PDB file of C-alpha atoms in Angstrom:
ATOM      1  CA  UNK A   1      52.015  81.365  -7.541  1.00  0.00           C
ATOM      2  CA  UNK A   2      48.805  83.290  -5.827  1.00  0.00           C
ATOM      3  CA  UNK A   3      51.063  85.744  -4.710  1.00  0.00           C
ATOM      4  CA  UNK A   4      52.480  86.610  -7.902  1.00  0.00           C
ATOM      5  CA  UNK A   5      49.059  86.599  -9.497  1.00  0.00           C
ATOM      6  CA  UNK A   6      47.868  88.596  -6.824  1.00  0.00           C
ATOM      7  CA  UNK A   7      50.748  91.396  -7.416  1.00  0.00           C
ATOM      8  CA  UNK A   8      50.141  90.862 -11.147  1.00  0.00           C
ATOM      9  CA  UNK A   9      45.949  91.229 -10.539  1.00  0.00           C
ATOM     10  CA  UNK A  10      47.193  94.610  -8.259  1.00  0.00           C
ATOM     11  CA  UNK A  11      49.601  95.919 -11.165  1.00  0.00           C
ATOM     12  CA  UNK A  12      47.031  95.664 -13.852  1.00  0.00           C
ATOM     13  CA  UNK A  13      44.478  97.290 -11.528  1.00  0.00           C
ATOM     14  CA  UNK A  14      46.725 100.193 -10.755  1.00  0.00           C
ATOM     15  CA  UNK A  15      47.772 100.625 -14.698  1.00  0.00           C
ATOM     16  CA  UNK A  16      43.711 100.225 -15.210  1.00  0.00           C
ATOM     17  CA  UNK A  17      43.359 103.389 -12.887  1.00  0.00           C
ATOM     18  CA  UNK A  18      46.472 105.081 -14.563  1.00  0.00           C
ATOM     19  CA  UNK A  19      45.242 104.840 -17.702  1.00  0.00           C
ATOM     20  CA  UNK A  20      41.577 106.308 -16.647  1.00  0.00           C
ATOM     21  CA  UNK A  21      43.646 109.751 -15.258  1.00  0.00           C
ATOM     22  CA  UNK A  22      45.600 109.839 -18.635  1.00  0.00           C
ATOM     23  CA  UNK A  23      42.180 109.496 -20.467  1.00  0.00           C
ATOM     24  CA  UNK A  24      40.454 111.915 -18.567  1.00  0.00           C
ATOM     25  CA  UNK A  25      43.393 114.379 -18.633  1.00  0.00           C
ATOM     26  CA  UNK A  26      43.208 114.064 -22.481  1.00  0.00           C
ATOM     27  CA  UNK A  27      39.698 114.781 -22.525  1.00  0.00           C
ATOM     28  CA  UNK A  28      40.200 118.069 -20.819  1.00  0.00           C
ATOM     29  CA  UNK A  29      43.175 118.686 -22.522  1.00  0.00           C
ATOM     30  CA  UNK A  30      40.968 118.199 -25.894  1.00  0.00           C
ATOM     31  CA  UNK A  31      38.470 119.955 -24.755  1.00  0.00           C
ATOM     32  CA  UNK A  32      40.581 123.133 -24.153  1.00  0.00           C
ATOM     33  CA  UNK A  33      42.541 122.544 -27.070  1.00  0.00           C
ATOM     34  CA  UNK A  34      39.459 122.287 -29.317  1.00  0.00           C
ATOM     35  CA  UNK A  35      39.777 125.213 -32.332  1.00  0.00           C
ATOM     36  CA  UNK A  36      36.943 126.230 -33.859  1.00  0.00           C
ATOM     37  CA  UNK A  37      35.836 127.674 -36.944  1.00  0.00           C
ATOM     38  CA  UNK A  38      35.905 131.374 -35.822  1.00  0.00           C
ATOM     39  CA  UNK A  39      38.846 130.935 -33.158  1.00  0.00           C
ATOM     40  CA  UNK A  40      40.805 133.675 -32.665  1.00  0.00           C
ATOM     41  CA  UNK A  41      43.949 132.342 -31.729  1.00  0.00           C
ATOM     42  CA  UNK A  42      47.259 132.553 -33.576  1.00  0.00           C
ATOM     43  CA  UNK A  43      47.754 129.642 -36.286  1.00  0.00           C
ATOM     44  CA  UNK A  44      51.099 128.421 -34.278  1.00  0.00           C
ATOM     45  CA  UNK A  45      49.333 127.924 -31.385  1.00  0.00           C
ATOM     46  CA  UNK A  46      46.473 126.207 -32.212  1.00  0.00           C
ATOM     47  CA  UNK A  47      48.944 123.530 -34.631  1.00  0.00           C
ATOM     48  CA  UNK A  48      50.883 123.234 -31.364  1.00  0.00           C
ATOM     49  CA  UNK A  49      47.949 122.243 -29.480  1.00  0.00           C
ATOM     50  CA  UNK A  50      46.752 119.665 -32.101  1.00  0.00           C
ATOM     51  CA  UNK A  51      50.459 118.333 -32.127  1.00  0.00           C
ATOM     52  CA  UNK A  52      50.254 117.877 -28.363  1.00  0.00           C
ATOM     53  CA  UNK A  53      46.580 116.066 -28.865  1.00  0.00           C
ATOM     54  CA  UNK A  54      47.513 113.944 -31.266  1.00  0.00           C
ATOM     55  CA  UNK A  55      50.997 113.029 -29.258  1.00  0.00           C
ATOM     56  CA  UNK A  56      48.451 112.542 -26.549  1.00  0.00           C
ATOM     57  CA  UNK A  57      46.102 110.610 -28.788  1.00  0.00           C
ATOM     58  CA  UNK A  58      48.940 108.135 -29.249  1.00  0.00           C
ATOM     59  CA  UNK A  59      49.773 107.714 -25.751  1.00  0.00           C
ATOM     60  CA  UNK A  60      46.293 106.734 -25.435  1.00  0.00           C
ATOM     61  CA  UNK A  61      46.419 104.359 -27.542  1.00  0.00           C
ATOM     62  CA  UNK A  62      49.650 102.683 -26.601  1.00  0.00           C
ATOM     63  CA  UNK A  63      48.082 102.411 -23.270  1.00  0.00           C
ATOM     64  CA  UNK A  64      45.042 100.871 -23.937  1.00  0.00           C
ATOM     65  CA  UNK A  65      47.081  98.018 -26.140  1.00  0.00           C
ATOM     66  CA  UNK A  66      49.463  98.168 -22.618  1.00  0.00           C
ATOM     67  CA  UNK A  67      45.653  97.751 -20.873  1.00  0.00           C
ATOM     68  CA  UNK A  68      44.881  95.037 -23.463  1.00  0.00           C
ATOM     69  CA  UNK A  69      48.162  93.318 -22.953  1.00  0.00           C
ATOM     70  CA  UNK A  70      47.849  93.095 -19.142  1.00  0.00           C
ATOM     71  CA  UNK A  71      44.713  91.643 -19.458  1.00  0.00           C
ATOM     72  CA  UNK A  72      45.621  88.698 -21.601  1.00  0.00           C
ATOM     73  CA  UNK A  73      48.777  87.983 -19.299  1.00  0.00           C
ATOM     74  CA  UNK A  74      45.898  88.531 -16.020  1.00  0.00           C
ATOM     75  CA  UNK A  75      44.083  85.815 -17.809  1.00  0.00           C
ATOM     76  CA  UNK A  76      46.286  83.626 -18.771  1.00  0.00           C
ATOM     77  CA  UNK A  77      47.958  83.631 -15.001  1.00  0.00           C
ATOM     78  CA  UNK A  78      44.124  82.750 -13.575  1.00  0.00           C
ATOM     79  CA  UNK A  79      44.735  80.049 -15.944  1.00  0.00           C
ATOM     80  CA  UNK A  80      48.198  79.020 -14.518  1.00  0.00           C
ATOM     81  CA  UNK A  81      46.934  79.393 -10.929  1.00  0.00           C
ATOM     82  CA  UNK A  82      43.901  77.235 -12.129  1.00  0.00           C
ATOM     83  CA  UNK A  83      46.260  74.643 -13.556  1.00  0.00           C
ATOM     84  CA  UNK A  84      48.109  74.958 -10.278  1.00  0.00           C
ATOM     85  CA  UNK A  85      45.126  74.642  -7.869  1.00  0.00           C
ATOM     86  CA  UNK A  86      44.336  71.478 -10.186  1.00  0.00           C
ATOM     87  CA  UNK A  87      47.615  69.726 -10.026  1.00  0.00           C
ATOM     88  CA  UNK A  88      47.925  70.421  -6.408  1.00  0.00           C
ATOM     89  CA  UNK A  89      44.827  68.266  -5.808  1.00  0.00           C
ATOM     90  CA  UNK A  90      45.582  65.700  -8.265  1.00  0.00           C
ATOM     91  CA  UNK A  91      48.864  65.458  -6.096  1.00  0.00           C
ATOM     92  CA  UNK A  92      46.953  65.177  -2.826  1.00  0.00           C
ATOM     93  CA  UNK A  93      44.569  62.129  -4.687  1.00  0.00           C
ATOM     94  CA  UNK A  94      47.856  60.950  -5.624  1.00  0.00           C
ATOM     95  CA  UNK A  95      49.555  60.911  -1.981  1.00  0.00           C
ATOM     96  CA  UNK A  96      46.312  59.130  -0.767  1.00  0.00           C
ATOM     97  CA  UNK A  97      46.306  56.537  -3.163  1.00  0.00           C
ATOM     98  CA  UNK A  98      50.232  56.212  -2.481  1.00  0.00           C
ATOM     99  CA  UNK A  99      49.440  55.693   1.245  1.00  0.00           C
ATOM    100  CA  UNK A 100      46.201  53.546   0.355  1.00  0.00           C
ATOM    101  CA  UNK A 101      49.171  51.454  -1.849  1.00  0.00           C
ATOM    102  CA  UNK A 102      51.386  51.225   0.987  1.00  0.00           C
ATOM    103  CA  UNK A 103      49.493  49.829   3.188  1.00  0.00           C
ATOM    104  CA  UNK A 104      48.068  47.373   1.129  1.00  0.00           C
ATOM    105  CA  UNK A 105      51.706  46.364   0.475  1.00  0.00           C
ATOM    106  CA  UNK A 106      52.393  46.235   4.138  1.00  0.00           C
ATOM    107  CA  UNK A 107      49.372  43.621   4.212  1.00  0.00           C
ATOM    108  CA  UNK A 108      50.479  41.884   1.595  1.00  0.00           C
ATOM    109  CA  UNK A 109      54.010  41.269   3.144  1.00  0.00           C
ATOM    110  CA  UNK A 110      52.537  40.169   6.912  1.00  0.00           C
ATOM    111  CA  UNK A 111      50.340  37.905   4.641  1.00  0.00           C
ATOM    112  CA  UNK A 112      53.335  36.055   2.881  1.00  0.00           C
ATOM    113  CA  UNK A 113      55.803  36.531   6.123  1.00  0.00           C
ATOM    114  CA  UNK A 114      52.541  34.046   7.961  1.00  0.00           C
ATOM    115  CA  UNK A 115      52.185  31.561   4.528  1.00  0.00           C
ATOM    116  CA  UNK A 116      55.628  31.523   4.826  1.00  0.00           C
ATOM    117  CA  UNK A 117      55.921  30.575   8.344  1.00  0.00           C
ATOM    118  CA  UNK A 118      53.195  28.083   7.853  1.00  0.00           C
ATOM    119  CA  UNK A 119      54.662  26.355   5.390  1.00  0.00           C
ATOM    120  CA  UNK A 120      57.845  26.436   7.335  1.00  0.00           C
ATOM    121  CA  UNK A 121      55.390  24.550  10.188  1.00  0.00           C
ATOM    122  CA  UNK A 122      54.090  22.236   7.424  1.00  0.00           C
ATOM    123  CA  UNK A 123      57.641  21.245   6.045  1.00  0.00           C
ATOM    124  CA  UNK A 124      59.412  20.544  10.059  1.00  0.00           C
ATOM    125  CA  UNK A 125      56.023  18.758  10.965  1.00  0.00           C
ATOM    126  CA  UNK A 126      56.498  16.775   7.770  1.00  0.00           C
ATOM    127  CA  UNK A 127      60.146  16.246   8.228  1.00  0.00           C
ATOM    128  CA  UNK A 128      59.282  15.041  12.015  1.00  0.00           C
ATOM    129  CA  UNK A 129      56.463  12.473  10.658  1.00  0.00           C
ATOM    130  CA  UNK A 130      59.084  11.349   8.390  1.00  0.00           C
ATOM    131  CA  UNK A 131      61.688  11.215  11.276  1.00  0.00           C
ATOM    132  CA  UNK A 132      59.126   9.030  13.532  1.00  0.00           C
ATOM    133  CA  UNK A 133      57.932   6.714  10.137  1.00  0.00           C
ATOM    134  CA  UNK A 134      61.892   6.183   9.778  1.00  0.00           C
ATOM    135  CA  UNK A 135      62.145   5.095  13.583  1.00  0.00           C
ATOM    136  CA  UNK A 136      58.911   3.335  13.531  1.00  0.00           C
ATOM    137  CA  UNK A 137      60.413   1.558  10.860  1.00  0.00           C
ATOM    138  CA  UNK A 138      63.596   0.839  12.708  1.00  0.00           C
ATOM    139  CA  UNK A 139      62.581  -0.894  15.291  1.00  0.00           C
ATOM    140  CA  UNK A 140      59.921  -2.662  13.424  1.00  0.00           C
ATOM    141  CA  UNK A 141      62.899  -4.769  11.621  1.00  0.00           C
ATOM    142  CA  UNK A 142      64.934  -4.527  14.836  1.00  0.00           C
ATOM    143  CA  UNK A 143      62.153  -6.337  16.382  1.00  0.00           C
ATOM    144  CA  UNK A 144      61.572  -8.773  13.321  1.00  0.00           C
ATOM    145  CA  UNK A 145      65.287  -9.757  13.358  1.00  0.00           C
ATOM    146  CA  UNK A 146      64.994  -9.707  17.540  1.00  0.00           C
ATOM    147  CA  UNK A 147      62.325 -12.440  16.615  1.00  0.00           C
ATOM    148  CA  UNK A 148      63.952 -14.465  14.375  1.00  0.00           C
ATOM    149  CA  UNK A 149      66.917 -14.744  15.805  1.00  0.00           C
ATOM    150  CA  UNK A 150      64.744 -15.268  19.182  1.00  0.00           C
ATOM    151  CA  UNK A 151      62.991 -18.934  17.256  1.00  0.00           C
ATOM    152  CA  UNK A 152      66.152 -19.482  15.791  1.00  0.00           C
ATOM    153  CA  UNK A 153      67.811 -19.983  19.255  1.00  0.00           C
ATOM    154  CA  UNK A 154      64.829 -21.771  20.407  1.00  0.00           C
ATOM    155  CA  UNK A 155      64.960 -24.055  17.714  1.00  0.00           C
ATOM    156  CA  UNK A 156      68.513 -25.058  18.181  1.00  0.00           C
ATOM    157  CA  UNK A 157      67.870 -25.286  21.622  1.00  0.00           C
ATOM    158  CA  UNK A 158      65.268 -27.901  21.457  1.00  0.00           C
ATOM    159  CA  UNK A 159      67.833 -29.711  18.889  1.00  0.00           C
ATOM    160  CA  UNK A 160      66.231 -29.172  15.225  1.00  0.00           C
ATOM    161  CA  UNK A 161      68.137 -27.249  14.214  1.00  0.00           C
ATOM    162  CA  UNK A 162      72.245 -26.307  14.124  1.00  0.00           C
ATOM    163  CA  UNK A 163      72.933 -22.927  13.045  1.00  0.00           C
ATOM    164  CA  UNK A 164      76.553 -22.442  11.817  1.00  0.00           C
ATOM    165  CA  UNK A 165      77.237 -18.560  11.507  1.00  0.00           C
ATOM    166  CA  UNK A 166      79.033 -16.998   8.685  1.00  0.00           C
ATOM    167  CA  UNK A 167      79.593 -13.560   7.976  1.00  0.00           C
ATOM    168  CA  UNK A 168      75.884 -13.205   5.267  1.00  0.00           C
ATOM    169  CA  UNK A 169      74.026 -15.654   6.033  1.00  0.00           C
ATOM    170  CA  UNK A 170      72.788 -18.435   8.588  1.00  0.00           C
ATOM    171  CA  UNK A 171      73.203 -22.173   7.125  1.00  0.00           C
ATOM    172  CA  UNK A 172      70.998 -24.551   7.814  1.00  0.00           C
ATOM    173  CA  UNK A 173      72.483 -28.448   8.496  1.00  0.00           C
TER     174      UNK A 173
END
């Protein structure tokens, strides 16, 4: 975009300079072809004279509206490189807050990959509490029905007591 505002800046300067040689060539071509009152010259010449003045005269003109025209398009491409310039920083903000984003993602993702591994912890540490309650548990009847069965066979021993097995239940007699 520079460059082409740069040829563009060149272009108008070099039609800038044109037009100053075709402006001073039509001042000394008016100031040669100027008739005065007590000229001498022959009628044709001096009307073909004026003719080529005011085709010159015209010329002029078109190239100062061609000198007008390059101006406006000069301007308005400082205003495109301007814009350019502009978006190309709001594009570098933009790539730093991307990267600023990222990482914070990144962060955020080691920060649920740990919660998530501590509540993995949590939940086997609970489900081995649970495990050891449940054994704890266990034995604690195992032991009960150890002990009962343990007075029960004492009992009988000694002779109070005559335990007749069935398949639920121990009967008394």
């Amino acid at each position: 975009m520079k460059k082409l505002s740069i040829i563009l800046i060149m272009s108008f300067v070099s039609a800038q300079s044109a037009q100053e040689d075709i402006f001073k060539d039509f001042k000394e071509l008016a100031d040669s072809c100027e008739v005065k009152k007590d000229d001498t010259r022959e009628g044709d010449q001096a009307s073909k004279e004026r003719r080529e003045l005011s085709e010159l005269q015209r010329n002029f003109n078109k190239l100062k509206e061609e000198s007008i025209n390059l101006q406006k398009v000069n301007n308005n491409l400082k205003e495109h490189v301007q814009d350019y310039d502009t978006l190309k920083h709001e594009n570098l903000i933009l790539k730093q807050e991307n990267e600023r984003l990222k990482k914070s993602n990144q962060t955020l993702k080691e920060e649920m990959d740990l919660n998530r591994d501590k509540r993995t912890f949590i939940q086997k540490k609970e489900e081995a509490m649970q495990q050891r309650k449940t054994k704890r548990k266990e034995r604690q009847e195992s032991f009960k029905r150890a002990q009962e069965i343990f007075k029960l066979k004492k009992l009988e021993n000694r002779g109070y007591l005559t335990v007749v097995e069935s398949h639920s239940c121990y009967i008394e007699v």
